[in-house]
Amino acid sequence: MTDLNKSHNKHTDVDTGIAAKPALDTTADNVNHQQVSIKAWSQKLLVVILCVASFYGGWKSYESNIVSECTANGGQMVAAQKTMMCQLS
């Protein structure tokens, strides 16, 4: 990890030769980095939640289509342990 103070370039005034002060205070810079980090984690969490919701919705849609296809062909869904089976009459 790099030190924030070392990462800033030191600028000097050409006329006086005095080092110019950085435009941003390092404490404010640290706060900004922390806020960006929190925002990034909240976005990642939102993406994970949306992926899980999308997967679950797709799975339930698939199950619904299978049940509809089974009943359209004159069958009946039967629960067999962990799976559902279509039993044709």
XYZ file of N, CA, C and O in Angstrom:
356
model
N 0.839 -1.162 0.000
C 0.000 0.000 0.000
C 0.886 1.228 0.000
O 1.893 1.269 0.680
N 0.521 2.238 -0.746
C 1.346 3.432 -0.828
C 0.852 4.481 0.132
O -0.326 4.547 0.470
N 1.753 5.296 0.575
C 1.406 6.397 1.454
C 0.857 7.527 0.602
O 1.424 7.887 -0.423
N -0.268 8.097 1.025
C -0.897 9.144 0.216
C -0.013 10.370 0.098
O 0.000 11.044 -0.918
N 0.737 10.699 1.151
C 1.608 11.868 1.105
C 2.731 11.683 0.092
O 3.157 12.621 -0.554
N 3.221 10.471 -0.061
C 4.305 10.217 -1.007
C 3.794 10.185 -2.438
O 4.545 10.404 -3.362
N 2.505 9.871 -2.616
C 1.986 9.751 -3.972
C 1.708 11.105 -4.623
O 1.602 11.198 -5.827
N 1.575 12.185 -3.815
C 1.357 13.512 -4.377
C 2.683 14.072 -4.894
O 3.715 13.946 -4.250
N 2.639 14.667 -6.079
C 3.835 15.311 -6.621
C 4.043 16.634 -5.913
O 3.107 17.380 -5.681
N 5.284 16.948 -5.574
C 5.616 18.220 -4.942
C 5.802 19.254 -6.040
O 6.604 19.075 -6.933
N 5.011 20.333 -5.986
C 5.111 21.410 -6.954
C 5.800 22.597 -6.285
O 5.524 22.925 -5.140
N 6.688 23.225 -7.012
C 7.357 24.415 -6.481
C 7.012 25.610 -7.339
O 6.783 25.497 -8.543
N 6.938 26.747 -6.694
C 6.685 27.997 -7.400
C 7.961 28.373 -8.132
O 9.048 28.369 -7.559
N 7.880 28.702 -9.393
C 9.059 28.989 -10.210
C 9.770 30.248 -9.722
O 10.995 30.295 -9.664
N 9.012 31.275 -9.347
C 9.618 32.550 -8.953
C 10.282 32.474 -7.579
O 11.395 32.953 -7.401
N 9.611 31.855 -6.602
C 10.129 31.881 -5.237
C 10.877 30.621 -4.852
O 11.671 30.629 -3.924
N 10.597 29.501 -5.504
C 11.249 28.245 -5.157
C 10.628 27.589 -3.933
O 11.172 26.637 -3.396
N 9.488 28.122 -3.462
C 8.817 27.561 -2.284
C 7.867 26.468 -2.747
O 7.154 26.630 -3.740
N 7.856 25.391 -1.994
C 6.970 24.283 -2.343
C 5.527 24.702 -2.139
O 5.169 25.272 -1.119
N 4.705 24.427 -3.141
C 3.286 24.775 -3.074
C 2.551 23.748 -2.234
O 2.903 22.574 -2.210
N 1.506 24.193 -1.540
C 0.701 23.289 -0.736
C -0.213 22.495 -1.657
O -0.689 23.018 -2.663
N -0.460 21.214 -1.328
C -1.383 20.442 -2.163
C -2.775 21.034 -2.097
O -3.180 21.628 -1.101
N -3.543 20.858 -3.175
C -4.877 21.456 -3.269
C -5.849 20.833 -2.271
O -6.716 21.502 -1.755
N -5.706 19.538 -1.982
C -6.622 18.852 -1.075
C -5.908 18.474 0.208
O -4.741 18.094 0.204
N -6.623 18.560 1.304
C -6.092 18.115 2.583
C -6.082 16.590 2.583
O -7.005 15.956 2.077
N -5.072 15.972 3.186
C -4.970 14.515 3.155
C -6.083 13.861 3.965
O -6.502 12.768 3.654
N -6.587 14.513 5.012
C -7.691 13.919 5.769
C -8.962 13.891 4.922
O -9.702 12.931 4.954
N -9.211 14.931 4.157
C -10.369 14.942 3.264
C -10.187 13.894 2.174
O -11.143 13.257 1.750
N -8.951 13.701 1.726
C -8.659 12.694 0.712
C -8.961 11.299 1.255
O -9.517 10.464 0.563
N -8.600 11.039 2.512
C -8.890 9.742 3.130
C -10.398 9.513 3.238
O -10.875 8.425 3.000
N -11.144 10.525 3.594
C -12.597 10.400 3.706
C -13.195 10.082 2.343
O -14.060 9.230 2.224
N -12.725 10.735 1.299
C -13.239 10.472 -0.047
C -12.978 9.036 -0.470
O -13.817 8.405 -1.069
N -11.788 8.515 -0.158
C -11.481 7.138 -0.509
C -12.396 6.178 0.243
O -12.832 5.185 -0.295
N -12.684 6.480 1.499
C -13.549 5.622 2.280
C -14.965 5.632 1.706
O -15.594 4.601 1.595
N -15.468 6.774 1.299
C -16.798 6.855 0.730
C -16.877 6.092 -0.591
O -17.853 5.417 -0.854
N -15.846 6.163 -1.400
C -15.822 5.425 -2.659
C -15.824 3.933 -2.373
O -16.512 3.163 -3.017
N -15.078 3.513 -1.363
C -15.013 2.106 -0.999
C -16.379 1.607 -0.543
O -16.813 0.538 -0.933
N -17.068 2.375 0.276
C -18.396 1.981 0.743
C -19.357 1.895 -0.436
O -20.141 0.966 -0.552
N -19.278 2.862 -1.338
C -20.145 2.858 -2.510
C -19.866 1.621 -3.361
O -20.791 0.978 -3.841
N -18.606 1.273 -3.528
C -18.251 0.107 -4.334
C -18.802 -1.173 -3.699
O -19.317 -2.037 -4.399
N -18.713 -1.302 -2.373
C -19.231 -2.500 -1.707
C -20.746 -2.561 -1.808
O -21.311 -3.630 -2.003
N -21.416 -1.428 -1.706
C -22.876 -1.444 -1.821
C -23.290 -1.820 -3.242
O -24.275 -2.534 -3.434
N -22.536 -1.369 -4.234
C -22.841 -1.743 -5.619
C -22.606 -3.232 -5.843
O -23.386 -3.899 -6.526
N -21.540 -3.761 -5.276
C -21.268 -5.195 -5.412
C -22.364 -6.016 -4.757
O -22.803 -7.031 -5.303
N -22.819 -5.585 -3.582
C -23.890 -6.286 -2.895
C -25.184 -6.237 -3.714
O -25.886 -7.240 -3.837
N -25.473 -5.087 -4.299
C -26.654 -4.951 -5.145
C -26.578 -5.886 -6.348
O -27.564 -6.545 -6.705
N -25.417 -5.995 -6.971
C -25.238 -6.882 -8.124
C -25.453 -8.335 -7.711
O -26.122 -9.103 -8.410
N -24.929 -8.732 -6.557
C -25.100 -10.109 -6.077
C -26.576 -10.394 -5.821
O -27.095 -11.449 -6.222
N -27.271 -9.455 -5.170
C -28.699 -9.645 -4.893
C -29.486 -9.760 -6.193
O -30.363 -10.633 -6.330
N -29.166 -8.913 -7.168
C -29.872 -8.982 -8.459
C -29.581 -10.292 -9.194
O -30.468 -10.855 -9.836
N -28.351 -10.781 -9.103
C -28.019 -12.063 -9.745
C -28.788 -13.213 -9.104
O -29.304 -14.089 -9.805
N -28.860 -13.224 -7.779
C -29.594 -14.280 -7.073
C -31.075 -14.208 -7.424
O -31.709 -15.238 -7.697
N -31.640 -13.003 -7.429
C -33.055 -12.845 -7.775
C -33.321 -13.288 -9.214
O -34.340 -13.944 -9.491
N -32.422 -12.965 -10.123
C -32.577 -13.360 -11.518
C -32.515 -14.879 -11.669
O -33.307 -15.484 -12.399
N -31.568 -15.505 -10.974
C -31.439 -16.957 -11.029
C -32.700 -17.624 -10.486
O -33.249 -18.548 -11.095
N -33.183 -17.147 -9.331
C -34.377 -17.727 -8.713
C -35.604 -17.543 -9.619
O -36.395 -18.471 -9.806
N -35.744 -16.361 -10.205
C -36.861 -16.117 -11.111
C -36.805 -17.008 -12.342
O -37.832 -17.532 -12.787
N -35.622 -17.204 -12.897
C -35.465 -18.082 -14.048
C -35.772 -19.528 -13.720
O -36.389 -20.249 -14.510
N -35.348 -19.947 -12.534
C -35.604 -21.318 -12.088
C -37.104 -21.558 -11.930
O -37.645 -22.561 -12.394
N -37.799 -20.619 -11.288
C -39.240 -20.765 -11.093
C -39.984 -20.695 -12.428
O -40.975 -21.397 -12.628
N -39.509 -19.887 -13.339
C -40.113 -19.812 -14.666
C -39.952 -21.143 -15.400
O -40.889 -21.622 -16.055
N -38.790 -21.748 -15.294
C -38.535 -23.052 -15.909
C -39.479 -24.104 -15.338
O -40.090 -24.887 -16.078
N -39.605 -24.119 -14.001
C -40.501 -25.086 -13.365
C -41.945 -24.884 -13.833
O -42.659 -25.847 -14.107
N -42.359 -23.629 -13.923
C -43.725 -23.323 -14.363
C -43.952 -23.790 -15.793
O -45.015 -24.351 -16.115
N -42.958 -23.596 -16.655
C -43.080 -24.048 -18.047
C -43.167 -25.568 -18.140
O -43.928 -26.106 -18.961
N -42.412 -26.258 -17.299
C -42.440 -27.729 -17.310
C -43.810 -28.224 -16.855
O -44.386 -29.153 -17.441
N -44.367 -27.607 -15.801
C -45.696 -27.993 -15.319
C -46.746 -27.712 -16.390
O -47.626 -28.546 -16.649
N -46.663 -26.566 -17.039
C -47.617 -26.219 -18.095
C -47.534 -27.208 -19.251
O -48.568 -27.630 -19.809
N -46.320 -27.584 -19.632
C -46.136 -28.545 -20.720
C -46.695 -29.910 -20.341
O -47.320 -30.590 -21.152
N -46.487 -30.297 -19.088
C -46.980 -31.589 -18.623
C -48.510 -31.623 -18.658
O -49.107 -32.576 -19.157
N -49.149 -30.590 -18.129
C -50.609 -30.566 -18.107
C -51.188 -30.412 -19.520
O -52.264 -30.932 -19.810
N -50.489 -29.722 -20.402
C -50.963 -29.565 -21.782
C -50.956 -30.901 -22.519
O -51.760 -31.127 -23.413
N -50.054 -31.797 -22.135
C -49.976 -33.120 -22.766
C -50.844 -34.146 -22.046
O -50.739 -35.344 -22.310
N -51.676 -33.701 -21.104
C -52.591 -34.609 -20.411
C -51.957 -35.310 -19.231
O -52.492 -36.310 -18.755
N -50.866 -34.807 -18.751
C -50.194 -35.432 -17.619
C -50.522 -34.761 -16.310
O -51.303 -33.809 -16.245
N -49.919 -35.306 -15.246
C -50.129 -34.772 -13.912
C -48.779 -34.803 -13.192
O -48.055 -35.788 -13.273
N -48.472 -33.710 -12.506
C -47.203 -33.641 -11.782
C -47.297 -34.468 -10.501
O -48.284 -34.381 -9.764
N -46.273 -35.287 -10.271
C -46.229 -36.151 -9.093
C -44.935 -35.845 -8.343
O -43.857 -35.799 -8.951
N -45.050 -35.667 -7.036
C -43.866 -35.411 -6.214
C -43.176 -36.739 -5.935
O -43.782 -37.666 -5.408
N -41.909 -36.843 -6.310
C -41.123 -38.048 -6.061
C -39.844 -37.638 -5.350
O -38.890 -37.209 -5.985
N -39.839 -37.733 -4.050
C -38.718 -37.340 -3.195
C -38.301 -35.900 -3.479
O -39.055 -34.984 -3.199
N -37.144 -35.684 -4.073
C -36.640 -34.317 -4.293
C -36.985 -33.767 -5.664
O -36.690 -32.619 -5.947
N -37.586 -34.547 -6.531
C -37.876 -34.088 -7.884
C -39.374 -34.163 -8.162
O -40.111 -34.850 -7.473
N -39.786 -33.443 -9.189
C -41.170 -33.512 -9.656
C -41.164 -34.304 -10.964
O -40.298 -34.094 -11.810
N -42.128 -35.207 -11.099
C -42.210 -36.009 -12.315
C -43.581 -35.825 -12.949
O -44.568 -35.626 -12.271
N -43.593 -35.921 -14.252
C -44.828 -35.795 -15.011
C -45.327 -37.212 -15.297
O -44.650 -37.988 -15.964
N -46.513 -37.549 -14.764
C -47.073 -38.876 -14.994
C -48.229 -38.739 -15.981
O -49.211 -38.026 -15.725
N -48.071 -39.364 -17.149
C -49.103 -39.289 -18.173
C -50.227 -40.266 -17.850
O -49.982 -41.392 -17.440
N -51.458 -39.824 -18.031
C -52.619 -40.647 -17.707
C -52.940 -41.595 -18.834
O -52.866 -41.349 -19.968
